[in-house]
Amino acid sequence: MICLKDIVKTYNKGKSNAYEALHGISMEIGDGEMAAVIGTSGAGKSTLLHILACIDGYDSGEYTIDGEEVGKISERQMAQERNEKIGMVMQDFALVEGFTALDNVMIPLDFADRKRHRKRKERRERALEMLELVGMAEFAEKQTNNLSGGQKQRVAIAWAIVNDPSIILADEPTGALDSATTREIMKVFRDLNEQGRTIIIVTHDPEVAEECSRVIRIEDGRIVNEDFDNVD
């Protein structure tokens, strides 16, 4: 599903403060994998994730999703990939605080190209279904600023999967949560993975990485180790 070959990413290219964040990253993630990308702060994890999410470009190399080279598609196509094929879960939840949980989860549906094929009632039903999936249906009409951190993260996951993406990318999704809530959120990710979704979790937490079946360690912009069959 996902293939990176010799990806190089430089910030401030051509300037005196140019910084090469990724030095020829190559890796493959197959359909249905649940992988962790682990490393310390500044290792290049977030840069790699932003490239995987089609948020950021790269200077050289090749990135393909389902055989389609990302570097050769238009900005509009890239936005469509992000909204319909890739679900993003962020550490800070990235929710609209003045909206209810339901309103937040409906946002990706409102912006999807398939919007013209889905009436508001259908979009609402779909969003409720996703909230039910992550155990948040009873909080659908509650404003997100009144939810706990763990509840917000569940809503953020529902937001990420409402367009039925095949790939879920999570950037430090448990970084702001306590250990008990972290275990609950990781169970949600495992359940989604068992449904066939490909999940990549960027983390600095070894305990979160141990919940994944594969661990990719990155240091100084390079992959230095990969462990398979990390869990039973």
Short mmCIF file of C-alpha atoms in Angstrom, two decimals:
data_model
loop_
_atom_site.label_atom_id
_atom_site.label_comp_id
_atom_site.label_asym_id
_atom_site.label_seq_id
_atom_site.Cartn_x
_atom_site.Cartn_y
_atom_site.Cartn_z
CA MET A 1 0.00 0.00 0.00
CA ILE A 2 2.65 2.53 1.04
CA CYS A 3 6.15 2.65 -0.41
CA LEU A 4 8.87 5.24 0.17
CA LYS A 5 12.16 5.12 -1.72
CA ASP A 6 15.10 7.34 -0.82
CA ILE A 7 12.96 10.22 0.48
CA VAL A 8 14.96 13.37 1.19
CA LYS A 9 13.42 16.41 2.84
CA THR A 10 15.27 19.69 3.38
CA TYR A 11 13.88 22.74 5.13
CA ASN A 12 15.01 26.24 4.07
CA LYS A 13 16.60 24.76 0.99
CA GLY A 14 19.19 27.04 -0.62
CA LYS A 15 19.52 29.22 2.47
CA SER A 16 22.31 29.46 5.01
CA ASN A 17 20.13 27.75 7.62
CA ALA A 18 19.18 24.81 5.35
CA TYR A 19 18.49 21.65 7.32
CA GLU A 20 18.07 18.14 5.89
CA ALA A 21 15.46 16.50 8.10
CA LEU A 22 15.21 13.18 6.24
CA HIS A 23 18.23 11.51 4.66
CA GLY A 24 17.04 8.97 2.09
CA ILE A 25 14.20 7.25 3.97
CA SER A 26 13.01 3.97 2.42
CA MET A 27 10.27 1.75 3.81
CA GLU A 28 7.15 -0.20 2.89
CA ILE A 29 3.93 -0.56 4.85
CA GLY A 30 1.59 -3.31 3.68
CA ASP A 31 -2.19 -3.48 3.74
CA GLY A 32 -3.55 -4.04 7.23
CA GLU A 33 -0.31 -3.41 9.12
CA MET A 34 -0.22 -1.62 12.45
CA ALA A 35 3.20 -0.01 12.68
CA ALA A 36 4.84 2.39 15.10
CA VAL A 37 7.45 4.96 14.10
CA ILE A 38 9.46 5.71 17.21
CA GLY A 39 12.26 8.14 17.94
CA THR A 40 13.28 11.04 20.13
CA SER A 41 12.27 14.65 19.56
CA GLY A 42 13.90 15.99 16.38
CA ALA A 43 14.50 12.54 14.90
CA GLY A 44 12.31 13.29 11.88
CA LYS A 45 9.14 11.45 12.93
CA SER A 46 6.72 14.33 12.34
CA THR A 47 8.37 15.27 9.04
CA LEU A 48 7.95 11.69 7.86
CA LEU A 49 4.33 11.63 9.01
CA HIS A 50 3.51 14.87 7.19
CA ILE A 51 4.93 13.42 3.98
CA LEU A 52 2.93 10.21 4.48
CA ALA A 53 -0.19 12.32 5.04
CA CYS A 54 0.37 14.31 1.82
CA ILE A 55 0.56 17.48 3.92
CA ASP A 56 4.19 18.18 3.07
CA GLY A 57 6.24 17.55 -0.05
CA TYR A 58 9.74 16.09 -0.42
CA ASP A 59 12.83 17.10 -2.37
CA SER A 60 13.78 13.78 -3.94
CA GLY A 61 12.84 10.14 -3.87
CA GLU A 62 9.53 8.45 -4.57
CA TYR A 63 6.37 8.01 -2.49
CA THR A 64 3.56 5.81 -3.77
CA ILE A 65 0.16 4.91 -2.32
CA ASP A 66 -1.60 1.99 -4.00
CA GLY A 67 0.86 2.31 -6.88
CA GLU A 68 0.14 6.01 -7.45
CA GLU A 69 3.15 8.33 -7.12
CA VAL A 70 2.21 11.19 -4.83
CA GLY A 71 4.80 13.56 -6.30
CA LYS A 72 3.06 13.45 -9.68
CA ILE A 73 -0.49 14.31 -8.65
CA SER A 74 -2.03 17.78 -8.45
CA GLU A 75 -2.69 19.72 -5.24
CA ARG A 76 -6.41 19.07 -5.68
CA GLN A 77 -5.85 15.33 -6.05
CA MET A 78 -3.56 15.41 -3.03
CA ALA A 79 -6.25 17.11 -0.97
CA GLN A 80 -8.72 14.45 -2.06
CA GLU A 81 -6.26 11.72 -1.03
CA ARG A 82 -5.97 13.34 2.40
CA ASN A 83 -9.70 13.67 2.92
CA GLU A 84 -10.88 10.31 1.62
CA LYS A 85 -8.01 7.82 1.77
CA ILE A 86 -6.02 9.03 4.80
CA GLY A 87 -7.34 9.69 8.30
CA MET A 88 -5.22 11.85 10.62
CA VAL A 89 -5.28 11.74 14.43
CA MET A 90 -3.34 14.50 16.19
CA GLN A 91 -1.95 14.79 19.71
CA ASP A 92 -3.83 18.05 20.33
CA PHE A 93 -7.07 16.50 18.96
CA ALA A 94 -7.53 19.30 16.34
CA LEU A 95 -11.24 19.64 17.16
CA VAL A 96 -13.42 22.75 16.93
CA GLU A 97 -14.04 23.49 20.60
CA GLY A 98 -17.31 25.37 20.09
CA PHE A 99 -18.81 22.45 18.15
CA THR A 100 -20.44 19.33 19.52
CA ALA A 101 -18.75 15.97 19.09
CA LEU A 102 -21.24 15.16 16.33
CA ASP A 103 -20.65 18.45 14.49
CA ASN A 104 -16.90 17.84 14.58
CA VAL A 105 -17.18 14.35 13.11
CA MET A 106 -19.43 15.64 10.34
CA ILE A 107 -16.80 18.15 9.13
CA PRO A 108 -14.85 15.73 6.88
CA LEU A 109 -18.11 14.57 5.31
CA ASP A 110 -19.09 18.16 4.56
CA PHE A 111 -15.83 18.72 2.67
CA ALA A 112 -15.60 15.38 0.85
CA ASP A 113 -16.17 15.22 -2.91
CA ARG A 114 -18.77 12.56 -2.24
CA LYS A 115 -20.81 15.21 -0.37
CA ARG A 116 -23.16 15.61 -3.33
CA HIS A 117 -24.16 11.96 -2.92
CA ARG A 118 -24.94 12.24 0.78
CA LYS A 119 -27.82 14.21 2.31
CA ARG A 120 -27.30 15.91 5.67
CA LYS A 121 -29.41 13.26 7.39
CA GLU A 122 -27.17 10.56 5.94
CA ARG A 123 -24.03 12.44 6.98
CA ARG A 124 -25.41 12.79 10.49
CA GLU A 125 -26.19 9.08 10.67
CA ARG A 126 -22.70 8.25 9.43
CA ALA A 127 -21.08 10.50 12.05
CA LEU A 128 -23.21 8.96 14.81
CA GLU A 129 -22.17 5.52 13.64
CA MET A 130 -18.50 6.47 13.98
CA LEU A 131 -19.04 7.94 17.44
CA GLU A 132 -20.74 4.68 18.42
CA LEU A 133 -17.75 2.75 17.08
CA VAL A 134 -15.37 4.60 19.42
CA GLY A 135 -17.74 4.52 22.40
CA MET A 136 -18.79 8.18 22.25
CA ALA A 137 -22.37 8.07 20.96
CA GLU A 138 -23.81 9.21 24.31
CA PHE A 139 -21.67 12.37 24.09
CA ALA A 140 -22.66 13.24 20.52
CA GLU A 141 -24.43 16.49 21.47
CA LYS A 142 -21.86 17.58 24.04
CA GLN A 143 -19.46 20.39 23.15
CA THR A 144 -15.91 19.11 22.86
CA ASN A 145 -14.54 21.73 25.27
CA ASN A 146 -16.53 19.92 27.98
CA LEU A 147 -14.98 16.52 27.24
CA SER A 148 -11.98 14.88 28.90
CA GLY A 149 -8.73 14.33 27.02
CA GLY A 150 -9.51 10.68 26.37
CA GLN A 151 -13.01 11.53 25.16
CA LYS A 152 -11.64 14.20 22.84
CA GLN A 153 -9.18 11.71 21.39
CA ARG A 154 -11.99 9.24 20.72
CA VAL A 155 -13.91 11.98 18.91
CA ALA A 156 -10.74 12.79 16.95
CA ILE A 157 -10.47 9.14 15.90
CA ALA A 158 -14.12 9.14 14.82
CA TRP A 159 -13.36 12.31 12.83
CA ALA A 160 -10.41 10.55 11.18
CA ILE A 161 -12.34 7.44 10.12
CA VAL A 162 -15.70 8.92 9.12
CA ASN A 163 -14.79 8.92 5.40
CA ASP A 164 -13.75 5.26 5.73
CA PRO A 165 -10.05 5.79 4.98
CA SER A 166 -7.87 2.78 4.34
CA ILE A 167 -4.93 4.43 6.15
CA ILE A 168 -4.90 6.00 9.62
CA LEU A 169 -1.92 8.14 10.61
CA ALA A 170 -1.60 9.15 14.25
CA ASP A 171 0.86 11.78 15.52
CA GLU A 172 1.63 11.17 19.23
CA PRO A 173 -2.05 10.30 19.82
CA THR A 174 -1.50 9.43 23.49
CA GLY A 175 1.07 12.11 24.32
CA ALA A 176 -1.38 14.18 26.36
CA LEU A 177 -3.13 11.24 28.04
CA ASP A 178 -2.59 9.33 31.27
CA SER A 179 -1.57 5.66 31.19
CA ALA A 180 -5.07 4.24 31.73
CA THR A 181 -6.56 6.40 28.97
CA THR A 182 -3.61 5.54 26.72
CA ARG A 183 -4.48 1.86 27.03
CA GLU A 184 -8.10 2.60 26.13
CA ILE A 185 -7.12 4.60 23.04
CA MET A 186 -4.66 1.93 21.90
CA LYS A 187 -7.45 -0.65 22.15
CA VAL A 188 -9.51 1.53 19.78
CA PHE A 189 -6.60 1.55 17.31
CA ARG A 190 -6.18 -2.23 17.60
CA ASP A 191 -9.89 -2.75 16.96
CA LEU A 192 -9.71 -0.54 13.87
CA ASN A 193 -6.66 -2.45 12.69
CA GLU A 194 -8.51 -5.75 13.10
CA GLN A 195 -11.17 -4.34 10.79
CA GLY A 196 -8.50 -4.13 8.09
CA ARG A 197 -7.30 -0.54 8.33
CA THR A 198 -3.60 0.22 7.97
CA ILE A 199 -2.40 2.20 10.99
CA ILE A 200 0.87 4.09 11.48
CA ILE A 201 1.46 5.63 14.90
CA VAL A 202 4.27 8.14 15.45
CA THR A 203 5.33 8.09 19.08
CA HIS A 204 8.21 8.57 21.50
CA ASP A 205 6.60 6.15 23.97
CA PRO A 206 8.05 2.59 23.91
CA GLU A 207 4.91 1.22 25.61
CA VAL A 208 2.72 2.54 22.80
CA ALA A 209 5.12 1.11 20.22
CA GLU A 210 4.91 -2.29 21.90
CA GLU A 211 1.18 -2.36 21.14
CA CYS A 212 1.99 -2.42 17.41
CA SER A 213 3.04 -5.44 15.37
CA ARG A 214 5.97 -3.60 13.82
CA VAL A 215 8.29 -0.91 15.16
CA ILE A 216 10.32 1.38 12.90
CA ARG A 217 12.96 3.35 14.76
CA ILE A 218 14.16 6.64 13.27
CA GLU A 219 17.17 8.64 14.43
CA ASP A 220 18.61 11.80 12.89
CA GLY A 221 16.41 11.46 9.83
CA ARG A 222 17.36 7.84 9.10
CA ILE A 223 15.70 4.51 9.77
CA VAL A 224 18.06 2.62 12.04
CA ASN A 225 16.02 -0.44 13.01
CA GLU A 226 12.81 -2.34 12.26
CA ASP A 227 11.25 -4.97 14.52
CA PHE A 228 8.50 -7.25 13.24
CA ASP A 229 5.95 -9.33 15.16
CA ASN A 230 6.40 -7.05 18.13
CA VAL A 231 3.21 -8.32 19.78
CA ASP A 232 1.29 -11.59 19.75
#
